[in-house]
Coordinates of C-alpha atoms and ligand atoms in Angstrom, one line a residue:
M16 CA -0.1 0.0 -0.1
T17 CA 1.4 3.4 -0.7
V18 CA 1.8 5.6 2.1
R19 CA 1.1 9.1 2.0
V20 CA 4.2 11.4 3.6
Y21 CA 3.0 15.2 3.7
I22 CA 5.9 17.5 4.1
P23 CA 5.7 21.6 3.8
C24 CA 7.0 23.6 0.9
D25 CA 6.1 26.9 2.8
S26 CA 9.2 29.2 2.7
G27 CA 9.7 29.1 6.2
A28 CA 10.1 25.2 6.2
R29 CA 12.1 25.4 3.3
S30 CA 14.4 27.5 4.8
L31 CA 14.8 24.7 7.6
G32 CA 15.5 22.5 5.2
A33 CA 11.8 21.1 4.4
D34 CA 13.5 20.2 0.3
A35 CA 16.4 18.3 1.5
V36 CA 14.0 16.1 3.9
A37 CA 11.2 15.5 1.0
K38 CA 14.4 14.4 -1.1
A39 CA 15.9 12.1 1.4
I40 CA 12.3 10.6 2.1
A41 CA 11.8 9.7 -1.4
A42 CA 15.4 8.4 -2.1
E43 CA 15.1 6.4 1.3
A44 CA 11.7 4.9 0.3
Q45 CA 13.2 3.8 -3.0
K46 CA 16.1 2.1 -1.5
R47 CA 13.9 0.1 0.9
G48 CA 11.5 -1.1 -2.0
L49 CA 8.8 0.9 -0.1
S50 CA 5.8 3.1 -1.8
V51 CA 5.7 6.4 -0.4
E52 CA 3.8 9.3 -2.2
V53 CA 5.4 12.7 -1.1
V54 CA 2.8 15.4 -1.3
R55 CA 4.1 18.8 -0.4
T56 CA 1.6 21.4 1.7
G57 CA 1.7 24.3 3.6
S58 CA 2.8 24.7 7.0
R59 CA 0.4 24.3 9.9
G60 CA 2.2 27.3 11.1
L61 CA 4.2 25.4 14.3
Y62 CA 7.4 27.1 13.1
W63 CA 9.7 25.7 16.1
L64 CA 8.5 22.1 15.1
E65 CA 9.3 22.8 11.3
P66 CA 10.3 20.8 9.2
M67 CA 7.1 19.0 10.5
I68 CA 6.2 15.8 8.6
E69 CA 3.1 13.8 8.6
V70 CA 2.5 10.5 7.8
D71 CA -1.1 9.2 6.4
N72 CA -1.6 5.5 7.2
S73 CA -5.3 4.3 6.9
G74 CA -5.6 5.4 10.9
G75 CA -5.0 9.5 10.0
R76 CA -2.0 11.5 10.0
L77 CA 0.6 11.5 12.7
A78 CA 3.3 14.3 12.7
Y79 CA 7.2 14.2 13.3
G80 CA 9.4 17.0 13.7
P81 CA 11.6 19.0 13.6
V82 CA 12.8 16.5 10.8
T83 CA 16.3 16.6 9.1
A84 CA 17.6 14.7 6.0
A85 CA 20.0 13.3 8.6
E86 CA 17.0 11.7 10.6
V87 CA 15.4 9.9 7.9
A88 CA 17.1 6.7 7.9
G89 CA 16.6 6.4 11.0
L90 CA 12.7 7.5 10.7
F91 CA 12.4 4.5 8.1
D92 CA 14.3 2.1 10.8
A93 CA 11.7 3.4 13.5
D94 CA 8.7 2.5 11.1
F95 CA 7.4 5.6 10.9
L96 CA 5.4 5.1 7.8
H97 CA 3.2 2.9 10.4
G98 CA 3.1 5.2 13.3
G99 CA 6.2 3.5 14.7
N100 CA 7.6 5.4 17.8
H101 CA 10.6 7.9 17.1
R102 CA 11.9 10.5 19.4
L103 CA 10.8 12.9 16.6
A104 CA 7.0 11.5 17.1
L105 CA 4.7 14.3 18.0
G106 CA 1.4 12.2 17.7
V107 CA -1.8 13.4 15.8
P108 CA -1.2 17.0 14.7
G109 CA -4.9 18.3 15.5
E110 CA -4.3 17.4 19.1
L111 CA -1.2 19.1 19.7
S112 CA -2.3 22.0 22.0
Y113 CA -1.0 25.0 19.9
L114 CA -3.1 23.6 17.1
K115 CA -6.0 22.0 19.2
R116 CA -6.9 25.7 21.2
Q117 CA -7.0 27.6 17.9
E118 CA -10.1 28.4 15.9
R119 CA -9.2 27.8 12.3
L120 CA -11.6 29.3 9.9
T121 CA -9.4 31.2 7.6
F122 CA -6.6 29.1 7.9
A123 CA -8.3 25.9 8.2
R124 CA -6.9 23.8 5.2
I125 CA -3.3 25.2 5.5
G126 CA -1.0 22.7 6.0
I127 CA -3.4 19.9 5.1
T128 CA -4.0 20.2 1.7
D129 CA -1.7 20.6 -1.4
P130 CA -1.9 24.2 -2.1
V131 CA -2.1 23.8 -5.9
S132 CA -4.4 21.3 -6.1
M133 CA -7.9 22.5 -7.0
D134 CA -9.8 18.8 -6.6
D135 CA -8.1 19.0 -2.9
Y136 CA -9.0 22.3 -2.4
I137 CA -12.8 21.3 -3.4
E138 CA -12.7 18.4 -1.3
H139 CA -12.1 20.3 1.9
G140 CA -14.8 22.9 1.3
G141 CA -13.3 25.2 -1.3
Y142 CA -15.6 27.2 -3.4
R143 CA -18.6 26.8 -1.3
G144 CA -18.8 30.5 -0.2
L145 CA -18.3 31.3 -4.3
E146 CA -21.2 29.1 -5.1
R147 CA -23.5 31.0 -2.5
A148 CA -22.3 34.2 -3.6
L149 CA -23.2 33.4 -7.4
A150 CA -26.8 32.8 -6.0
L151 CA -27.3 36.5 -4.3
S152 CA -27.6 39.5 -5.2
P153 CA -24.4 41.7 -5.0
E154 CA -26.3 43.6 -2.2
Q155 CA -27.1 40.9 -0.3
I156 CA -23.0 39.9 -0.6
V157 CA -22.3 42.9 0.8
E158 CA -24.8 42.8 3.4
E159 CA -23.1 39.5 4.4
I160 CA -19.9 40.9 5.0
T161 CA -21.3 43.9 6.7
V162 CA -23.2 41.7 9.3
S163 CA -19.9 39.3 9.6
G164 CA -18.4 42.6 11.4
L165 CA -15.1 41.8 9.2
R166 CA -12.7 44.6 9.6
G167 CA -9.4 44.9 7.3
R168 CA -6.5 42.9 8.5
G169 CA -4.2 44.6 7.0
G170 CA -3.4 47.4 9.7
A171 CA -6.1 50.2 9.5
G172 CA -9.1 47.7 11.0
F173 CA -11.7 49.4 8.2
P174 CA -15.0 47.5 8.1
A175 CA -14.9 45.7 5.1
G176 CA -18.7 45.9 4.0
I177 CA -18.6 49.9 4.0
K178 CA -15.5 49.6 1.5
W179 CA -17.5 47.4 -0.6
R180 CA -20.6 49.2 -0.6
T181 CA -18.9 52.1 -1.9
T182 CA -17.3 50.5 -4.8
L183 CA -20.6 49.1 -5.3
Q184 CA -22.5 52.2 -5.5
T185 CA -20.1 54.2 -7.6
D186 CA -20.7 53.9 -11.3
A187 CA -17.9 53.3 -13.4
P188 CA -17.1 51.2 -16.9
Q189 CA -14.4 49.4 -15.1
K190 CA -13.7 48.6 -11.4
Y191 CA -11.0 46.6 -9.8
V192 CA -10.2 44.3 -6.8
I193 CA -6.9 44.6 -5.6
A194 CA -5.2 42.6 -2.9
N195 CA -2.4 43.8 -0.6
A196 CA 0.5 41.3 -0.5
D197 CA 3.0 43.5 0.4
E198 CA 3.3 42.2 4.0
G199 CA 5.8 44.8 5.0
D200 CA 5.4 44.7 8.9
S201 CA 8.1 43.0 10.7
G202 CA 7.4 39.3 12.5
T203 CA 4.5 39.2 10.1
F204 CA 3.7 36.1 8.0
A205 CA -0.4 35.4 7.9
D206 CA -0.3 36.7 4.1
R207 CA 2.8 34.5 3.4
M208 CA 1.0 31.5 5.1
I209 CA -2.0 31.9 2.8
M210 CA -0.5 32.5 -0.7
E211 CA 2.0 29.4 -0.3
G212 CA -0.4 27.2 1.8
D213 CA -4.0 28.1 0.3
P214 CA -4.0 30.3 -2.5
F215 CA -7.3 29.3 -4.0
V216 CA -8.9 30.8 -0.9
L217 CA -7.4 34.2 -1.4
I218 CA -8.4 33.8 -5.4
E219 CA -11.8 32.5 -4.0
G220 CA -12.3 35.8 -1.8
M221 CA -11.2 38.0 -4.8
T222 CA -13.6 36.4 -7.0
I223 CA -16.5 37.2 -4.2
A224 CA -15.4 40.6 -3.8
A225 CA -15.3 40.7 -7.6
I226 CA -18.9 40.0 -8.1
A227 CA -20.1 41.9 -5.2
V228 CA -18.8 45.1 -6.7
G229 CA -19.1 44.6 -10.2
A230 CA -15.2 44.2 -10.9
T231 CA -13.8 42.2 -13.5
Q232 CA -10.1 42.9 -13.0
G233 CA -8.3 42.0 -10.2
Y234 CA -4.4 42.5 -9.1
I235 CA -2.4 40.8 -6.3
Y236 CA 0.5 43.4 -5.1
L237 CA 2.9 40.7 -4.0
R238 CA 6.0 42.0 -2.5
S239 CA 9.1 40.7 -4.0
E240 CA 10.6 39.0 -1.1
Y241 CA 8.3 36.4 -1.7
P242 CA 8.8 34.3 -4.4
D243 CA 7.4 30.9 -3.3
S244 CA 4.2 32.9 -3.1
L245 CA 4.3 34.0 -6.6
R246 CA 5.0 30.3 -7.9
M247 CA 2.0 29.4 -5.8
L248 CA -0.1 32.0 -6.7
E249 CA 0.7 31.6 -10.8
A250 CA 0.1 28.0 -10.5
A251 CA -3.2 28.5 -8.6
I252 CA -4.6 31.2 -11.2
N253 CA -3.6 29.0 -14.1
A254 CA -5.8 26.1 -12.4
A255 CA -8.6 28.4 -11.7
M256 CA -8.6 29.8 -15.3
A257 CA -8.4 26.4 -16.6
R258 CA -11.4 25.1 -14.7
S259 CA -13.2 28.1 -15.7
Y260 CA -13.2 29.4 -11.5
L261 CA -11.7 32.5 -13.5
G262 CA -12.1 34.2 -16.6
E263 CA -14.6 35.1 -19.0
N264 CA -17.9 33.6 -17.6
L265 CA -16.9 32.2 -14.5
C266 CA -18.7 29.0 -13.1
S267 CA -21.1 29.6 -16.1
S268 CA -22.3 32.8 -14.4
G269 CA -22.0 35.2 -17.0
K270 CA -19.8 37.0 -15.1
R271 CA -16.0 37.8 -15.9
F272 CA -13.0 38.1 -13.6
M273 CA -9.5 38.1 -14.6
L274 CA -6.8 38.1 -12.2
E275 CA -3.0 39.0 -12.6
V276 CA 0.0 39.2 -10.0
R277 CA 2.3 42.2 -9.6
V278 CA 5.5 42.4 -8.2
G279 CA 6.5 45.1 -5.9
A280 CA 10.2 46.4 -6.0
G281 CA 10.5 46.3 -2.0
A282 CA 9.6 49.4 -0.4
Y283 CA 7.7 49.5 2.7
I284 CA 5.6 52.5 1.8
C285 CA 4.0 50.5 -1.2
G286 CA 2.0 48.5 1.6
E287 CA 0.3 51.6 1.9
E288 CA -3.0 51.8 -0.7
T289 CA -2.3 54.8 -2.5
A290 CA 1.3 54.4 -3.0
M291 CA 0.6 50.6 -3.8
L292 CA -1.7 52.4 -6.6
E293 CA 0.8 54.5 -7.9
S294 CA 3.1 51.6 -8.2
L295 CA 0.5 49.3 -9.8
E296 CA 0.4 52.3 -12.4
G297 CA 4.0 51.8 -13.0
K298 CA 5.2 55.1 -11.2
R299 CA 7.1 55.6 -8.0
G300 CA 5.2 54.4 -4.9
M301 CA 4.2 58.0 -3.4
V302 CA 1.1 58.8 -1.1
R303 CA -1.8 60.1 -3.1
F304 CA -3.9 62.7 -0.9
K305 CA -7.3 61.5 0.1
P306 CA -10.0 62.1 -0.8
P307 CA -11.0 60.8 -3.0
V308 CA -10.5 57.1 -1.3
P309 CA -9.6 54.5 -3.6
A310 CA -13.1 52.7 -3.3
I311 CA -14.3 55.4 -5.5
S312 CA -11.3 56.6 -7.3
G313 CA -8.4 54.3 -7.2
L314 CA -6.4 52.5 -9.7
F315 CA -6.3 54.0 -13.2
G316 CA -9.0 56.9 -11.3
R317 CA -11.3 53.8 -11.4
P318 CA -13.3 52.6 -8.2
S319 CA -11.0 49.5 -6.4
V320 CA -11.6 47.7 -3.5
I321 CA -8.2 47.2 -1.8
N322 CA -8.1 44.8 1.0
N323 CA -5.5 42.6 2.6
V324 CA -4.5 39.1 1.9
V325 CA -6.3 38.0 5.0
T326 CA -9.7 40.1 4.9
L327 CA -9.9 39.1 1.3
A328 CA -9.0 35.3 2.4
S329 CA -11.5 35.3 4.9
V330 CA -14.4 36.1 2.7
P331 CA -15.2 32.5 1.7
I332 CA -16.0 31.2 5.0
I333 CA -18.4 34.1 5.6
L334 CA -20.4 33.7 2.4
E335 CA -20.3 30.0 3.0
H336 CA -21.6 29.9 6.8
G337 CA -23.3 33.6 6.9
G338 CA -22.2 36.6 8.2
A339 CA -23.9 35.7 11.6
F340 CA -21.5 32.5 12.0
Y341 CA -18.3 35.0 11.6
K342 CA -19.8 37.5 13.9
D343 CA -20.2 35.1 16.5
F344 CA -16.4 34.7 17.3
G345 CA -14.8 37.9 19.0
M346 CA -15.8 40.5 21.4
G347 CA -16.8 43.9 21.1
R348 CA -16.1 45.6 17.7
S349 CA -13.3 43.1 17.2
R350 CA -15.5 40.2 14.9
G351 CA -13.9 36.8 13.7
T352 CA -11.0 35.2 14.4
V353 CA -7.3 36.9 13.9
P354 CA -4.3 35.2 12.9
I355 CA -1.8 36.3 15.4
Q356 CA 1.9 36.3 14.3
L357 CA 4.2 35.2 17.2
A358 CA 7.9 36.0 16.8
G359 CA 11.0 37.6 18.1
N360 CA 12.4 36.0 21.4
V361 CA 9.9 33.1 21.9
K362 CA 10.3 29.7 22.5
R363 CA 7.2 28.9 20.3
P364 CA 7.0 31.2 17.2
G365 CA 4.1 30.6 14.7
L366 CA 0.8 31.1 13.6
I367 CA -2.3 31.3 15.8
E368 CA -5.5 31.8 14.4
K369 CA -8.1 32.5 17.4
A370 CA -11.0 34.7 18.0
F371 CA -10.4 38.3 19.3
G372 CA -9.9 38.4 22.6
L373 CA -7.0 36.4 24.1
T374 CA -4.3 38.3 26.1
L375 CA -1.2 38.9 25.6
R376 CA -0.1 37.1 28.4
E377 CA -1.9 33.9 27.2
I378 CA -0.6 34.1 23.5
I379 CA 2.9 34.7 24.9
Y380 CA 3.3 32.2 27.5
E381 CA 0.4 29.6 27.0
Y382 CA 1.1 29.5 23.4
G383 CA 4.6 30.8 22.8
G384 CA 6.2 29.0 26.0
G385 CA 8.0 32.5 27.1
T386 CA 11.1 33.9 26.0
A387 CA 13.6 31.9 23.7
S388 CA 16.4 32.6 25.7
G389 CA 14.7 31.9 28.8
R390 CA 15.5 35.2 30.5
P391 CA 12.7 37.7 31.7
L392 CA 10.4 39.0 29.2
R393 CA 10.8 42.8 29.2
A394 CA 8.6 44.1 26.0
V395 CA 6.6 43.4 23.4
Q396 CA 6.0 45.0 19.8
V397 CA 2.4 44.8 18.9
G398 CA 1.4 45.3 15.0
G399 CA 4.6 46.1 13.5
P400 CA 7.4 48.4 13.0
L401 CA 4.7 51.1 13.8
G402 CA 3.4 49.5 16.9
A403 CA 3.9 50.6 20.5
Y404 CA 6.2 48.6 23.2
F405 CA 4.3 47.1 26.1
P406 CA 5.9 46.3 29.4
E407 CA 5.4 42.9 31.2
S408 CA 2.8 44.5 33.3
L409 CA 0.6 45.2 30.3
L410 CA 0.4 41.7 29.0
D411 CA -3.4 41.0 30.4
L412 CA -4.5 43.5 27.8
P413 CA -6.9 41.6 25.1
F414 CA -5.4 41.3 21.8
D415 CA -8.4 43.1 20.3
Y416 CA -8.4 46.6 18.0
E417 CA -10.1 48.7 20.5
A418 CA -8.4 47.5 23.4
I419 CA -4.5 48.0 22.2
A420 CA -5.6 51.5 20.9
A421 CA -6.8 52.3 24.3
Q422 CA -3.4 51.7 25.4
G423 CA -1.7 53.9 22.7
G424 CA -0.9 51.2 20.5
L425 CA -2.6 49.4 17.3
L426 CA -3.2 45.9 16.6
G427 CA -1.9 46.3 12.7
H428 CA -1.8 43.3 11.0
G429 CA -1.6 40.9 14.1
G430 CA 2.3 40.7 14.7
I431 CA 3.9 40.3 17.9
V432 CA 7.6 40.5 18.9
V433 CA 8.9 39.6 22.2
F434 CA 11.8 41.0 23.8
D435 CA 13.7 39.8 26.6
D436 CA 15.4 41.9 29.4
S437 CA 18.5 42.3 27.1
V438 CA 16.6 44.9 25.0
D439 CA 17.7 48.6 25.2
L440 CA 14.4 50.4 24.3
A441 CA 16.1 53.5 23.6
R442 CA 18.1 52.1 20.5
Q443 CA 14.7 50.8 19.3
A444 CA 13.1 53.8 19.8
R445 CA 15.8 55.4 17.8
Y446 CA 15.2 52.8 15.1
A447 CA 11.6 53.6 14.5
M448 CA 12.6 57.0 13.4
E449 CA 15.9 55.5 11.5
F450 CA 13.0 53.3 10.0
C451 CA 10.8 56.0 9.0
A452 CA 13.5 58.2 7.1
L453 CA 14.6 55.0 5.4
E454 CA 11.2 54.2 4.1
S455 CA 9.3 57.7 3.9
C456 CA 8.3 58.5 0.1
G457 CA 9.5 62.0 1.0
K458 CA 5.9 63.5 0.1
C459 CA 5.6 65.5 3.3
T460 CA 7.8 67.5 5.6
P461 CA 6.9 66.1 9.3
C462 CA 7.9 62.5 8.0
R463 CA 10.5 63.1 5.4
I464 CA 12.5 65.8 7.8
G465 CA 11.1 64.6 11.1
S466 CA 12.3 61.2 11.1
T467 CA 15.9 62.2 10.7
R468 CA 15.5 65.0 13.3
G469 CA 14.1 62.3 15.4
M470 CA 17.1 60.3 15.1
E471 CA 19.4 63.2 16.1
V472 CA 17.2 64.4 19.1
I473 CA 17.3 61.0 20.5
D474 CA 20.9 60.7 20.2
R475 CA 21.1 64.3 22.2
L476 CA 18.9 62.9 24.5
L477 CA 20.9 59.9 25.4
A478 CA 24.0 61.7 25.4
A479 CA 22.8 64.9 27.6
R480 CA 23.7 65.3 31.1
N481 CA 20.9 65.0 33.6
G482 CA 20.3 68.8 33.6
E483 CA 20.2 69.0 29.7
K484 CA 17.7 66.4 29.3
A485 CA 14.3 67.8 29.7
A486 CA 14.9 70.2 26.7
E487 CA 15.7 67.4 24.5
L488 CA 12.6 65.6 25.9
E489 CA 10.5 68.3 25.0
L490 CA 11.7 68.5 21.8
L491 CA 11.3 65.1 20.8
R492 CA 7.7 65.3 22.4
D493 CA 7.1 68.3 19.9
L494 CA 8.5 66.6 17.2
C495 CA 6.2 63.4 17.8
D496 CA 3.3 65.6 18.0
T497 CA 4.0 67.2 14.6
M498 CA 4.4 63.9 13.0
T499 CA 1.4 62.8 14.4
A500 CA -0.7 65.7 13.7
G501 CA 0.9 66.9 10.5
S502 CA 1.8 63.7 8.3
L503 CA 0.2 62.8 5.3
C504 CA -0.2 59.1 6.1
A505 CA 0.3 56.5 8.8
L506 CA 4.0 56.0 8.2
G507 CA 4.9 59.5 9.7
G508 CA 1.8 59.7 11.6
L509 CA 2.3 56.3 13.9
T510 CA 6.1 56.2 13.8
P511 CA 5.6 58.3 17.2
L512 CA 4.1 55.3 18.9
P513 CA 6.9 53.0 19.3
V514 CA 8.7 56.3 20.4
V515 CA 6.3 57.4 23.0
S516 CA 5.4 54.0 24.1
A517 CA 9.1 53.0 25.2
L518 CA 9.6 56.6 26.9
K519 CA 6.7 56.0 28.5
H520 CA 7.1 52.5 29.5
F521 CA 11.1 52.4 29.7
P522 CA 12.2 55.7 30.9
R523 CA 15.5 54.3 32.2
D524 CA 16.7 53.4 29.1
F525 CA 16.7 57.2 28.0
G526 CA 18.4 57.6 31.2
L527 CA 15.4 59.5 32.3
S528 CA 14.4 58.6 36.2
S529 CA 10.7 58.3 35.8
S530 CA 8.0 57.8 33.2
A531 CA 8.4 60.4 30.7
Ligands
FMN29 C1 3.0 52.7 5.6 C2 2.1 51.8 5.7 C3 2.5 50.5 4.9 C4 1.3 49.5 4.9 N1 1.7 48.5 4.5 C5 0.6 47.5 4.1 C6 0.9 46.0 3.9 O1 2.1 45.6 3.9 N2 -0.6 44.9 3.8 C7 -1.8 45.5 4.0 O2 -2.5 45.1 3.5 N3 -1.9 46.8 4.2 C8 -0.8 47.5 4.7 N4 -1.3 49.2 4.9 C9 -2.4 49.5 4.6 C10 -3.3 49.8 3.6 O3 -2.9 51.2 3.1 C11 -4.7 49.8 3.8 O4 -5.3 50.0 4.6 C12 -5.0 48.1 3.3 O5 -4.2 47.1 2.3 C13 -6.6 47.9 3.5 O6 -6.8 46.4 3.4 P1 -7.5 45.6 4.8 O7 -8.8 47.1 4.9 O8 -8.4 44.6 4.3 O9 -7.2 46.4 5.9 C14 -0.3 49.8 5.3 C15 -0.6 51.3 5.5 C16 0.6 52.2 5.6 C17 0.5 53.7 6.0
SF4_30 S1 4.1 60.6 5.8 FE1 6.1 59.9 4.9 S2 5.4 58.1 3.7 FE2 3.5 59.4 4.3 S3 3.0 60.8 2.6 FE3 4.5 61.9 4.2 S4 6.4 61.5 3.4 FE4 5.3 59.9 2.6

């Protein structure tokens, strides 16, 4: 009997040797005359266990990891193909506590299916959302999204239903749906996991969005650092075209939706939606003034729905089960599930999809296992490079848009980066200014000039003697106020967040005696 062995082809797993493991398993099976079918999947998102392989003999899947090519012969000796015991044996993957306690809606298939097999996608519930959408009117589709409470997962948390309705109600000869796959935030990888692990769910979500708003052309704006995502997306788009899930007259509905991938050139600002539009139009990525909002006048001046990859990938499950089903997850105005990406100095980094509302402490200790170094945790940065630094004492904060904002932070794209007690928050604050200076598009003064002045004033604050610190601090505060109030977009506008939070919670790192 042929035994299936599932090995991730996700770039995180590949960077840890998954390809070599796949090769070694195929070669060893051949040498021993055993019939093995290697199937490449996405990653389950338990990155400390990658490459995590799974064996399917008729009793279901059993996992082993982290596997190296050198361990492969030993695994065969232990008869891992039939559930044999080995020191890398992990048991049933779905029973691993990291996975078992999750609520996987958007990421339900990832790690299970072959990402580019449309049959596998359909067998595991794919295209049921589109099927239902095709039976609804555009207004009814938008209503489902509105009822679900889905908010943009790219950073700003804007309600998707409002955006879609605006585009639907704007008359134009051409409309677009654009997936923002620039994923520039430090410590985030949810978009990548979707594109490499279940690209059809993004394609299906975009197709539903297109039908809802009347768009016939879609683009996925992909960061250049994701070559594996590009490969997967292109294979999936071709498969969807070949089976008429994309193209003219998709699913015999009389509707048309074409989809293409566009690769960026490596600028953080091109994740900002209007700079992304400029880049898509072949120009330098500079932020546009708003209004008009892209939902009314976007790509080439036409109404354009722009959503993050996770937002769009959450659409099929909402259409399949209805907005009320999705809304049942979460708390307050943060509805549904959120893919939390845990990274930095943490024992068990990875992706946790869960309804909004876990506390940072639960995420970092119960899932993450605390710091990787074993040293005391000192700070966490939530929401990417423009997010606030929180001290240990704030770890009971729930992970939802409002709670994080109430403490001067932002949820962003759902990334959490953990630091132990060796971190210097003054250096981190300086780095925030440096990052802004490097990535600024240069269109407005508070960001273009302010970020460089910010580095200088932090340097002076750190070098100043006690009596001289107050003046530098006042200057830094003024500068942060100016950047917050006067910047055209959130890059300059939010750079003060990490700086101000570091000053507030970690004044000693700046040589200040009390909270600044
Ligand atoms: C500097 C900057 C960088 C951004 N980078 C991204 C990004 O990489 N991916 C993303 O989806 N949104 C990013 N955004 C947010 C987008 O402008 C926009 O709000 C988002 O794509 C809308 O989709 P959503 O409503 O589904 O989140 C960025 C915003 C700013 C100001
Ligand atoms: S805040 Fe910075 S990135 Fe944004 S428009 Fe102004 S200069 Fe450009």
